[in-house]
Structures are given as structure tokens and as C-alpha cells.
Short mmCIF file of C-alpha atoms in Angstrom, two decimals:
data_model
loop_
_atom_site.label_atom_id
_atom_site.label_comp_id
_atom_site.label_asym_id
_atom_site.label_seq_id
_atom_site.Cartn_x
_atom_site.Cartn_y
_atom_site.Cartn_z
CA VAL A 354 15.96 4.57 -0.74
CA GLN A 355 14.33 3.13 2.34
CA LEU A 356 10.68 2.17 2.84
CA VAL A 357 9.74 0.93 6.31
CA GLU A 358 6.28 -0.49 6.84
CA SER A 359 4.68 -0.73 10.27
CA GLY A 360 1.37 -1.10 12.03
CA GLY A 361 0.35 -4.62 11.14
CA GLY A 362 -1.11 -7.05 13.61
CA LEU A 363 -3.95 -9.39 14.45
CA VAL A 364 -7.47 -8.06 14.05
CA GLN A 365 -10.88 -9.67 14.13
CA PRO A 366 -13.10 -9.81 11.04
CA GLY A 367 -14.95 -6.54 10.68
CA GLY A 368 -12.24 -4.65 12.51
CA SER A 369 -9.93 -1.85 11.42
CA LEU A 370 -6.22 -1.29 11.22
CA ARG A 371 -3.94 1.41 9.84
CA VAL A 372 -0.55 0.58 8.41
CA SER A 373 2.13 3.17 7.74
CA CYS A 374 5.18 3.45 5.53
CA ALA A 375 8.02 5.83 6.35
CA ALA A 376 10.05 6.76 3.29
CA SER A 377 13.53 8.22 3.01
CA GLY A 378 16.32 8.61 0.51
CA PHE A 379 14.32 10.29 -2.25
CA THR A 380 12.06 13.30 -2.82
CA PHE A 381 8.90 11.73 -1.46
CA SER A 382 6.53 14.44 -2.71
CA SER A 383 7.61 13.82 -6.31
CA TYR A 384 6.50 10.20 -6.51
CA ILE A 385 3.37 8.16 -6.85
CA MET A 386 3.14 5.74 -3.91
CA GLY A 387 1.26 2.50 -3.55
CA TRP A 388 0.44 -0.38 -1.26
CA TYR A 389 0.79 -3.99 -2.33
CA ARG A 390 -0.12 -7.12 -0.46
CA GLN A 391 0.86 -10.74 -0.75
CA ALA A 392 -1.21 -13.47 0.81
CA PRO A 393 0.24 -16.93 1.48
CA GLY A 394 0.48 -18.89 -1.76
CA LYS A 395 -0.73 -15.98 -3.88
CA GLU A 396 0.85 -13.41 -6.16
CA ARG A 397 1.56 -9.92 -4.96
CA GLU A 398 -1.37 -7.56 -5.60
CA LEU A 399 -1.38 -3.77 -5.95
CA VAL A 400 -4.30 -2.62 -3.80
CA ALA A 401 -4.03 1.17 -3.61
CA VAL A 402 -2.24 4.01 -5.36
CA VAL A 403 -1.98 7.69 -4.48
CA SER A 404 -0.58 10.43 -6.69
CA SER A 405 2.35 12.57 -5.63
CA ALA A 406 0.07 15.38 -4.44
CA GLY A 407 -2.48 13.02 -2.94
CA ASN A 408 -5.35 14.18 -5.14
CA SER A 409 -5.71 11.13 -7.36
CA ILE A 410 -6.32 7.70 -5.89
CA LYS A 411 -6.99 4.23 -7.27
CA TYR A 412 -8.04 1.02 -5.56
CA ALA A 413 -8.24 -2.60 -6.50
CA ASP A 414 -11.80 -3.85 -6.67
CA SER A 415 -11.05 -6.22 -3.80
CA VAL A 416 -10.59 -3.32 -1.34
CA LYS A 417 -12.67 -0.52 -2.85
CA GLY A 418 -14.99 1.04 -0.29
CA ARG A 419 -13.11 -0.48 2.65
CA PHE A 420 -9.53 0.77 2.37
CA THR A 421 -8.30 4.36 2.21
CA ILE A 422 -4.82 5.37 1.10
CA SER A 423 -3.42 8.73 2.12
CA ARG A 424 -0.07 10.47 2.37
CA ASP A 425 1.59 13.19 4.39
CA ASN A 426 4.32 14.75 2.27
CA ALA A 427 5.58 16.77 5.23
CA LYS A 428 6.26 13.53 7.11
CA ASN A 429 7.35 11.44 4.11
CA THR A 430 4.77 8.86 5.08
CA VAL A 431 2.02 6.97 3.28
CA TYR A 432 -0.84 5.28 5.12
CA LEU A 433 -3.39 2.59 4.42
CA GLN A 434 -6.51 2.68 6.58
CA MET A 435 -8.25 -0.69 6.42
CA ASN A 436 -11.84 -1.02 7.59
CA SER A 437 -14.33 -3.88 7.52
CA LEU A 438 -11.46 -6.31 7.34
CA LYS A 439 -12.07 -9.83 6.08
CA PRO A 440 -10.04 -13.02 6.53
CA GLU A 441 -9.07 -12.78 2.87
CA ASP A 442 -7.29 -9.50 3.63
CA THR A 443 -4.71 -11.49 5.57
CA ALA A 444 -1.36 -10.77 3.89
CA VAL A 445 1.97 -9.06 4.18
CA TYR A 446 1.50 -5.44 3.16
CA TYR A 447 4.26 -3.52 1.38
CA CYS A 448 4.57 0.07 0.24
CA GLN A 449 6.36 1.03 -2.92
CA ARG A 450 7.43 4.01 -4.93
CA LEU A 451 5.74 3.71 -8.32
CA ARG A 452 6.17 4.75 -11.90
CA ARG A 453 3.15 4.93 -14.15
CA GLU A 454 3.78 3.32 -17.54
CA PHE A 455 2.45 4.75 -20.80
CA TYR A 456 -0.01 1.87 -21.07
CA GLY A 457 -1.50 2.69 -17.66
CA ASP A 458 0.01 0.07 -15.35
CA PHE A 459 2.34 0.83 -12.48
CA THR A 460 5.87 -0.40 -11.92
CA ALA A 461 7.43 -0.73 -8.50
CA LEU A 462 10.77 1.07 -8.41
CA ASP A 463 12.50 -0.24 -5.31
CA ALA A 464 13.57 -3.45 -3.64
CA TRP A 465 10.92 -5.09 -1.51
CA GLY A 466 11.19 -4.50 2.21
CA GLN A 467 10.03 -6.70 5.07
CA GLY A 468 6.47 -5.49 4.86
CA THR A 469 4.04 -5.63 7.73
CA LEU A 470 1.86 -8.65 8.42
CA VAL A 471 -1.88 -8.18 8.77
CA THR A 472 -3.81 -11.17 10.05
CA VAL A 473 -7.59 -11.10 10.09
CA SER A 474 -8.92 -13.90 12.23
CA SER A 475 -11.30 -14.57 15.08
#
């Protein structure tokens, strides 16, 4: 399994950025996918989840209304469009293949990659 994140960078507050994750080594269209982020000194946070078919989506309250997760099963790629970015969105962003547990939470299935750094600053 390989998950390669890209698209991070420096953006001003209020700006937009799209990060991508290219997946390989598994049947991409069969899995729930998600984006996590980890800010300096903070725990990793699951910010967006998309179902295998792309028709069910969940967001953390911290990004709801500003971020959009999507996937292209033909390209084995998941995206995170980030709008109205704030300095507190500064973090390393990671994608993950997920399993939904019976109690409703999600479990990341794979080793963590390098992620892609998003810095929101003027």
C-alpha cells in the first residue's frame, strides 16, 4: 500500500489550496478514505472522510463549510479542497485508508506517510 500526499504550500489567510493523495497497492474504490492533519504540538485530527463511492461525507466541525473532500476512483486519488484558510489550519496533512468501527469511529489502516505541509500565514 502506498499513499502519496502532495499539493501543500504557503498560503495567505483567506486563501485556498487543494491537496491530493495518490493511492496504490489496494482496490481504492473499495475503501473509505480520509484526511488527517497534525499541527505542531497537537494530536493528529481526522478532518474529512469520504465513502468508497463518494456519496457519503463527514467533516470535523473545525473545517465544516470550508473544506471539501472528494475522490476520483478512476485515478485512485482523493482530494481535499481547502477554502477560507486560517492560520490554525497550518498542519501536515495526511491521507489514510479507513475502516469504520461498529461504534462509529474510524481506524486508519496504513502506516503514516510524509504528508504534505500546509502553512497559512501572511
